[in-house]
Coordinates of C-alpha atoms in Angstrom, one line a residue:
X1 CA -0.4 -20.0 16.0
X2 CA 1.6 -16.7 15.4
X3 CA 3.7 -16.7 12.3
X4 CA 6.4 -13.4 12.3
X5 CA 8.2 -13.2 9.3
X6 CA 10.7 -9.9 8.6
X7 CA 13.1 -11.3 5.2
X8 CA 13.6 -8.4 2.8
X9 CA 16.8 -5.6 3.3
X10 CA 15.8 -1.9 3.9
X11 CA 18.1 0.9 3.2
X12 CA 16.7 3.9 4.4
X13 CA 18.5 7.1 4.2
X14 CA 19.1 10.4 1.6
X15 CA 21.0 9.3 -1.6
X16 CA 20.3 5.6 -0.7
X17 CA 19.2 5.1 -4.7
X18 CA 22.9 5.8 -5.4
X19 CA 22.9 1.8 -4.1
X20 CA 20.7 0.4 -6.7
X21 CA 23.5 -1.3 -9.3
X22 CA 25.1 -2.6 -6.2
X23 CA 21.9 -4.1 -4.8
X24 CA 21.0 -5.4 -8.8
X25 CA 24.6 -7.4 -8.6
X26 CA 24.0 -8.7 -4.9
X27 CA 20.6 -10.6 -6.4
X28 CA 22.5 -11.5 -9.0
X29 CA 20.4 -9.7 -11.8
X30 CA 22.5 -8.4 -14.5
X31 CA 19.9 -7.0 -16.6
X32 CA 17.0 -5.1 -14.8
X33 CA 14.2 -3.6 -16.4
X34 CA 13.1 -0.3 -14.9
X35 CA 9.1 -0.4 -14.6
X36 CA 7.9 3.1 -13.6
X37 CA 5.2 5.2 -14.9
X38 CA 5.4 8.7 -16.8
X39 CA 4.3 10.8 -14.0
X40 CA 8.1 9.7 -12.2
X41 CA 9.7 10.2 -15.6
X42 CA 8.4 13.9 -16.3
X43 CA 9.3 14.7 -12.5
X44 CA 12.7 14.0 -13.2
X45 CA 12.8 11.5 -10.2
X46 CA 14.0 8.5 -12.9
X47 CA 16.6 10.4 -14.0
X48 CA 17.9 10.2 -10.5
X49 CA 17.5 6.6 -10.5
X50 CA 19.2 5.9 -13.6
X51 CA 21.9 8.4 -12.8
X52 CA 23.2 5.7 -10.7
X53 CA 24.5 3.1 -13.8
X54 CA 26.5 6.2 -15.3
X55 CA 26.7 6.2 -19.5
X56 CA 25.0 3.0 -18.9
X57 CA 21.5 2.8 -17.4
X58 CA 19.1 0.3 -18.1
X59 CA 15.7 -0.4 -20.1
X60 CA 12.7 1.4 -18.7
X61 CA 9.1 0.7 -19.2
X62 CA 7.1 3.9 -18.1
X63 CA 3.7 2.8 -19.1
X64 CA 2.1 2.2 -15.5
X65 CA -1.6 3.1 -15.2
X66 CA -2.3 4.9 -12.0
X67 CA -4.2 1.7 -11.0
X68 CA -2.2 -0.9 -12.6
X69 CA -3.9 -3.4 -14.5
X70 CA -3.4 -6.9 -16.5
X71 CA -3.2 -5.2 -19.6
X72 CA 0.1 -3.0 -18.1
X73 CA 1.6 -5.9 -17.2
X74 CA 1.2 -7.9 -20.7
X75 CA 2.5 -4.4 -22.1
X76 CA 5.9 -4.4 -19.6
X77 CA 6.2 -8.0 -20.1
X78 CA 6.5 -7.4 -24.1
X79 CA 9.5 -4.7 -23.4
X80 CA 10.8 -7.4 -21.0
X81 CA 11.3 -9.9 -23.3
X82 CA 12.5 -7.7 -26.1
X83 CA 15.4 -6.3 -23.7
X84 CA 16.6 -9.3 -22.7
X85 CA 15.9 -8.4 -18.5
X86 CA 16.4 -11.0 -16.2
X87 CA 15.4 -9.0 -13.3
X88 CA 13.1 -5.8 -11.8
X89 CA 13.6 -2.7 -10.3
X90 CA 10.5 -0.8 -9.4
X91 CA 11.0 3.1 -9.2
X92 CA 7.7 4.6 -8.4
X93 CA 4.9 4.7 -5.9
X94 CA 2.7 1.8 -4.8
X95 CA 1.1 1.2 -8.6
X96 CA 4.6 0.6 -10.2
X97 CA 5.8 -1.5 -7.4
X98 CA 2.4 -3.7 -7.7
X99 CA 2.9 -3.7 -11.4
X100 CA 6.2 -4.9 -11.3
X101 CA 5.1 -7.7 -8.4
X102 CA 2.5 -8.9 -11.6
X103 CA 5.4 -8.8 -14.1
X104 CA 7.7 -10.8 -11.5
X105 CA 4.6 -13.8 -11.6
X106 CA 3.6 -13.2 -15.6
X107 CA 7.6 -14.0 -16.7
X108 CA 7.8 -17.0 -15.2
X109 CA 4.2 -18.7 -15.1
X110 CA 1.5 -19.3 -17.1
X111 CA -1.9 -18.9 -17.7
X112 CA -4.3 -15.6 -16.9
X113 CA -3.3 -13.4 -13.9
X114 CA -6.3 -14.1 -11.9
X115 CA -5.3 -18.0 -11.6
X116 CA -2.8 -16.4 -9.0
X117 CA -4.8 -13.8 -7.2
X118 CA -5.5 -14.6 -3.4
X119 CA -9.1 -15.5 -3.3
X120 CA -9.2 -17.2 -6.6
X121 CA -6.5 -19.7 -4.8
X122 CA -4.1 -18.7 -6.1
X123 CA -0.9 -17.9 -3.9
X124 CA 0.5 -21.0 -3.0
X125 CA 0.8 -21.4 -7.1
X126 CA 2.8 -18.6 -6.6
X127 CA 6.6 -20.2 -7.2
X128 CA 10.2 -19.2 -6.6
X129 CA 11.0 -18.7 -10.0
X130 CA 9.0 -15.3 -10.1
X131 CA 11.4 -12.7 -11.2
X132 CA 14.3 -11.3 -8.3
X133 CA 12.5 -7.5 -7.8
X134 CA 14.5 -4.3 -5.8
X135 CA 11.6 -1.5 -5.1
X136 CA 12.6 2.2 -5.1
X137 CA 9.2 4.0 -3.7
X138 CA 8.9 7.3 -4.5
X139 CA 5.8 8.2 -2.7
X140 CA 5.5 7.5 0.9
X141 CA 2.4 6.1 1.3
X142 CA 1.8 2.4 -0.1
X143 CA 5.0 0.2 1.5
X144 CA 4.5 -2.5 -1.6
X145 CA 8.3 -2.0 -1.1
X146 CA 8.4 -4.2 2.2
X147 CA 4.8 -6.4 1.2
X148 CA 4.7 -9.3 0.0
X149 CA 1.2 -8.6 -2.0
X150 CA 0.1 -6.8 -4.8
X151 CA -3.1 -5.2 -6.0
X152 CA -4.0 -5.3 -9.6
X153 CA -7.4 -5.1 -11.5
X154 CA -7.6 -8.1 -13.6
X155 CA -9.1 -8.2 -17.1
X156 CA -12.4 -9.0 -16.0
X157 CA -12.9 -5.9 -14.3
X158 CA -11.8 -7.2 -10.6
X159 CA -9.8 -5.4 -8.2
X160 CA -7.8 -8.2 -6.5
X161 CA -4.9 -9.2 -4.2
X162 CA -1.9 -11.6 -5.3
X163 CA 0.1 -12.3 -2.0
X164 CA 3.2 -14.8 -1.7
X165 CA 6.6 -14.2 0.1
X166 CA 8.0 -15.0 -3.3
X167 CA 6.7 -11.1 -4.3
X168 CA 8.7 -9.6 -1.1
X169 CA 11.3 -7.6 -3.0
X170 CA 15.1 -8.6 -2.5
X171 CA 15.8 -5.2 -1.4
X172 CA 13.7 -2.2 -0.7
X173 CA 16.1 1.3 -1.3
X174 CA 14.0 3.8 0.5
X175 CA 15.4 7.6 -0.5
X176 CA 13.7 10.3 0.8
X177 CA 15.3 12.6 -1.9
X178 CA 13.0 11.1 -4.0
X179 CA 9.9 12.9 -2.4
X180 CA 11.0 16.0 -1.8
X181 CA 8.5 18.6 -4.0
X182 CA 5.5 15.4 -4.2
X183 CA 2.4 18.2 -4.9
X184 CA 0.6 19.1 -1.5
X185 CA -2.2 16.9 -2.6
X186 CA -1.1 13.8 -3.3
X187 CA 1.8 14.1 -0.6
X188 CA -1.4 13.7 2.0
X189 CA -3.5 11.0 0.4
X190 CA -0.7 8.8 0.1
X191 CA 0.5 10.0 3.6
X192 CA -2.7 8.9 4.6
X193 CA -2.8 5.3 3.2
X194 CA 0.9 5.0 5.4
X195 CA -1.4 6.1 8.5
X196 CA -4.7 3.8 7.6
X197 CA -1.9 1.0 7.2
X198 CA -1.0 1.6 10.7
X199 CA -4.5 2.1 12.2
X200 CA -5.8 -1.0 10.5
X201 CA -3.4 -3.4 11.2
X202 CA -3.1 -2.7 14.7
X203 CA -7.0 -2.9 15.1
X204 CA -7.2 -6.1 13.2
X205 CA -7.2 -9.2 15.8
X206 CA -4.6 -11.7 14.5
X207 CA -1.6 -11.8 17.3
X208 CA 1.7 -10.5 16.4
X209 CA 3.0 -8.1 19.1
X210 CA 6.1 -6.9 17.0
X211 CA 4.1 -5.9 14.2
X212 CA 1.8 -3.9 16.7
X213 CA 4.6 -1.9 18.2
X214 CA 6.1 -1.3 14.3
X215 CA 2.3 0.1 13.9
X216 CA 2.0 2.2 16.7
X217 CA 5.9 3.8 16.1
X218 CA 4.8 4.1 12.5
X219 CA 1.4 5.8 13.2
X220 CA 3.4 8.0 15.4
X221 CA 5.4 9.2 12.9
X222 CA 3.0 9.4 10.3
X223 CA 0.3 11.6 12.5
X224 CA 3.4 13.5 13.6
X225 CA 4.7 14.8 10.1
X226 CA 2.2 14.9 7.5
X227 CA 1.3 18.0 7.9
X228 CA 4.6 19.5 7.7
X229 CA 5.1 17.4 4.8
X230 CA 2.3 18.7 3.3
X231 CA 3.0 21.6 4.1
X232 CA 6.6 22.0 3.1
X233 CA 7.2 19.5 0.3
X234 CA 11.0 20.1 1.1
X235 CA 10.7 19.2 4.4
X236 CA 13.9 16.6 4.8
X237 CA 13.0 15.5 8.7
X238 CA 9.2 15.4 7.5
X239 CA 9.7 13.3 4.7
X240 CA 12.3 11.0 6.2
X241 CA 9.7 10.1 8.8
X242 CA 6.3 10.0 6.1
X243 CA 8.9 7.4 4.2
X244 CA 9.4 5.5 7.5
X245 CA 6.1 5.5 8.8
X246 CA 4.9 4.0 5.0
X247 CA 7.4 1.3 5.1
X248 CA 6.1 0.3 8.9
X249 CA 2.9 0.3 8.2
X250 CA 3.6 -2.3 5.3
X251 CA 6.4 -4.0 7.8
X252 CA 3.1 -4.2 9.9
X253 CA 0.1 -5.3 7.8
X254 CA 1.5 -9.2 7.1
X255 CA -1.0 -9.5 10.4
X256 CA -3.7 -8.2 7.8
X257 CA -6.1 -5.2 7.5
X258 CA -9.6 -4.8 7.3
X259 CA -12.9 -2.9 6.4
X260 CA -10.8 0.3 5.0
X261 CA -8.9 -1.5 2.5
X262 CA -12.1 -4.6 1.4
X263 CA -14.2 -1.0 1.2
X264 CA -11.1 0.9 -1.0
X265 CA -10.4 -2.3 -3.0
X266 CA -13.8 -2.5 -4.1
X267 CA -14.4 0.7 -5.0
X268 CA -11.2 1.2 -6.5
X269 CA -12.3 -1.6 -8.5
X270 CA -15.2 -0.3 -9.8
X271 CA -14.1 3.4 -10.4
X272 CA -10.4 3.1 -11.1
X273 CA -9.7 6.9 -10.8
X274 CA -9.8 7.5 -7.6
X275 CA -7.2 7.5 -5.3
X276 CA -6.3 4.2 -3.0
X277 CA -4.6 6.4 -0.2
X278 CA -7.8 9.2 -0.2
X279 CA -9.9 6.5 -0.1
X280 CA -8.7 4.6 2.8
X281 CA -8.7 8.5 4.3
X282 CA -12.8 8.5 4.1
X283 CA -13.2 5.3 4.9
X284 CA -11.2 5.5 7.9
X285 CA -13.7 7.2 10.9
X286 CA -16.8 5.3 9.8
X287 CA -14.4 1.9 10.1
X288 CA -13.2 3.1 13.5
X289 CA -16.4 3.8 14.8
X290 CA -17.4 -0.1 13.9
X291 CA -14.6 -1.9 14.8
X292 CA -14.8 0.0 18.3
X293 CA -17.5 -2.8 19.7
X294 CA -15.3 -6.0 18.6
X295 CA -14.1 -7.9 21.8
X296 CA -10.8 -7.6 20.6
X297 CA -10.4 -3.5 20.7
X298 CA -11.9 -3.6 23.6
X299 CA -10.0 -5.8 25.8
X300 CA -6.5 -4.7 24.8
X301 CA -7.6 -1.4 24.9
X302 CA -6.3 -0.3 20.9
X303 CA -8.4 2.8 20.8
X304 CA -6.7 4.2 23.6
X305 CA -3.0 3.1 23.0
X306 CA -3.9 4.6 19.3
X307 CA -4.6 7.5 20.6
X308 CA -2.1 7.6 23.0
X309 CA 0.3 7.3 19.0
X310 CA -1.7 10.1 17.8
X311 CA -1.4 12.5 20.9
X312 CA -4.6 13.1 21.8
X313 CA -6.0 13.1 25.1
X314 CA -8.1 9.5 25.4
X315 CA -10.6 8.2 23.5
X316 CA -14.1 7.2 24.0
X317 CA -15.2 3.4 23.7
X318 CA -17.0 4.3 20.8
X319 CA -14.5 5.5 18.6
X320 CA -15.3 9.1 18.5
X321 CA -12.4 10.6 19.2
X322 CA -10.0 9.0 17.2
X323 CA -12.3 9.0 14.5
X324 CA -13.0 13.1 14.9
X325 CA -9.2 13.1 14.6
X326 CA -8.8 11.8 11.9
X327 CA -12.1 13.4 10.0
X328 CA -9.9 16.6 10.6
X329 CA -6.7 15.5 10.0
X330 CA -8.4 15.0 6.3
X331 CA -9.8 18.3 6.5
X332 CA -6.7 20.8 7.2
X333 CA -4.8 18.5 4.8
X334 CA -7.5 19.6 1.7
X335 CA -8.6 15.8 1.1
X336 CA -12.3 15.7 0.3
X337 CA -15.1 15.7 3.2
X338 CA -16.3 12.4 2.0
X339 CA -17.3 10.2 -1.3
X340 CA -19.9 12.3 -2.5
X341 CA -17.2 14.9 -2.8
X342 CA -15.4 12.1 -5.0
X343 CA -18.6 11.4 -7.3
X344 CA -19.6 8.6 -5.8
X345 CA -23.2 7.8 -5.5
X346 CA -25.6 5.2 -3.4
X347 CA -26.7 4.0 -7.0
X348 CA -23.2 2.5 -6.9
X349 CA -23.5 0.3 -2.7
X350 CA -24.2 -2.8 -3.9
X351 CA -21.1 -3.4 -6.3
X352 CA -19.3 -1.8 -3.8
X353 CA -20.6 -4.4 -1.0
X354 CA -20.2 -7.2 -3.5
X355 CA -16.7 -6.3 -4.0
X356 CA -15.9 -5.5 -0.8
X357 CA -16.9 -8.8 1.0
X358 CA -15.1 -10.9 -1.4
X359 CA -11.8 -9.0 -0.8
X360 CA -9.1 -10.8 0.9
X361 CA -9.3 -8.1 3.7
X362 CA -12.9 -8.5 4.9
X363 CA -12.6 -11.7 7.0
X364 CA -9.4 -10.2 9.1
X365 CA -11.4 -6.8 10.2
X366 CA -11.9 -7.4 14.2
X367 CA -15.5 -7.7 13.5
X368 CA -17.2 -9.7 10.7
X369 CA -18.9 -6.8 8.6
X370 CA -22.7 -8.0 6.9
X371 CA -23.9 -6.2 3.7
X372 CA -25.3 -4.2 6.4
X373 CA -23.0 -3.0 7.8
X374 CA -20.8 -2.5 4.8
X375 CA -23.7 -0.4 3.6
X376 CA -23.9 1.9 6.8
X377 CA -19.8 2.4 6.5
X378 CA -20.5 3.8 3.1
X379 CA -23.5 6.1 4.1
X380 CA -21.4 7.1 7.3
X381 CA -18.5 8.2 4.9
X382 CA -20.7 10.0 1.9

């Protein structure tokens, strides 16, 4: 059985944030809390946001780790409750969004976070009384603004996912304006996490043709413009189409994703600094390469039709091409060569492999990965 599901509204378009107290009233939240994180604030980009409410603008919590954790979301919660919110608006890139998706469950249910996390059992727990949420990215990269999951650690350490299409936002305000000047660097790791979105969930087997033609135009896009938006950080067409490829890469991924992100998850888990979207970026060619041999890329040919998307020429049944592409794609974009460029070590496999195949994404990769073969994907992208 197929299940297609599109519900949230999407405004796309420069100035589109000037829409926001209109959007709060049409969910019928009167009193949104702002969750952000000081990086947005010091850029000025919240200022634009709350320029929209006038004399007027609302409580803001601007405490968001860069990996957003259980303890962030006890911290909003607290401002939350003093304000007197009944709703969210997220302004930020994929770790406020996420954050804000937490605070939507913590407000309204109880017990520890992790009771509601995917694997732990959690989503159909997972009600309707979970705070309404409008999500404002500022990065284009993530698409939490169109998801209905979330990634948080938990206070046990874990990295984990929290999905229910009570989280899908009630409105996603997508304003390019808001990325124009994002620093070279992290303009291309979180254009590349918009591109792995696409790549992934078009490999992975589950059927859902519109969501594979909404990958295929998004990787299109994507591998079209990043590196004029990297380029040029005031590239309007360029970052109209990085923000559009992001969101359809998210649009996309309800069929689910794969070796990248159980691989990204884990290690994100375990070393919380580094960077979801340059992750995915390493992890990328050595997934291609081993998701080349599953029945399923094969027979519908997705290796070639993806690189048909990314312009090149054909690709090998191997993988090869696509994944050369992309190793230097990461290269004239200034992302590291691989993981040892990152810090990370073989000492550090195993919790990696433990991690990664007991993240929700591991059983929807076209293959089935072993510990094996999790362990030559990280030697293949050191």
């Amino acid at each position: 059985m197929a299940r297609i599901l599109y519900l949230t509204q999407i405004e796309i378009d420069f100035g589109a944030v000037s829409q926001l107290p209109a959007e709060c009233e049409r969910v019928g939240m009167r009193k949104p809390l702002i969750i952000t994180d000081a990086g947005v604030r010091a850029a000025g980009v919240l200022d634009k946001a709350l320029s929209a409410w006038g004399a007027l603008p609302p409580a803001v919590f601007d405490q968001t780790p860069s990996n957003p954790t259980e303890a962030g979301v006890r911290a909003a919660l607290a401002v939350l409750r003093q304000s007197g919110c009944d709703g969210l608006v997220a302004v930020g890139g994929g770790s406020s969004i996420d954050l804000a998706k937490g605070l939507a469950i913590a407000a309204t249910h109880e017990g520890a976070l992790k009771t509601y996390a995917t694997i732990e059992g959690g989503s159909p727990k997972i009600s309707d009384r979970v705070l309404p949420l409008i999500a404002v990215p500022t990065t284009a990269g993530t698409g939490s603004e169109v998801a209905r999951g979330a990634i948080l650690i938990v206070d046990d350490g874990r990295k984990l996912g929290f999905h229910s299409w009570h989280l899908m936002p009630k409105a996603a305000i997508l304003d390019p304006e808001l990325t124009l000047g994002l620093p070279p660097l992290l303009t291309a790791a979180t254009g590349m996490d918009a591109i792995a979105h696409c790549l992934e969930t078009f490999m992975a087997p589950a059927l859902n043709p519109p969501a594979d033609g909404i990958a295929l135009d998004g990787l299109a896009r994507g591998w079209a413009h990043i590196e004029r938006a990297t380029a040029d950080g005031n590239d309007r067409d360029a970052r109209w189409n990085m923000m559009s490829a992001s969101m359809q890469g998210a649009l996309a991924f309800q069929k689910g994703l794969g070796c990248v992100h159980s691989l990204s998850h884990s290690l994100g888990g375990v070393n919380p600094r580094l960077h979801h979207g340059t992750l995915n970026a390493v992890f990328l060619p050595a997934v291609v390469r081993f998701n080349a041999a599953a029945e399923s890329i094969q027979s519908e040919r997705r290796l070639q039709r993806i690189a048909a998307a990314m312009g090149l020429a054909g690709c090998d049944a191997e993988g090869n091409a696509v994944a050369e592409a992309i190793q230097a794609m990461n290269q004239r974009l200034g992302l590291p060569a691989g993981l040892a460029a990152m810090g990370v070590t073989d000492a550090l496999f195993e919790r990696i492999i433990d991690g990664a195949m007991a993240d929700h994404c591991h059983k929807t990769n076209p293959r089935l990965a072993s510990r094996g073969d999790y362990r030559a994907m990280l030697q293949a992208a050191m």
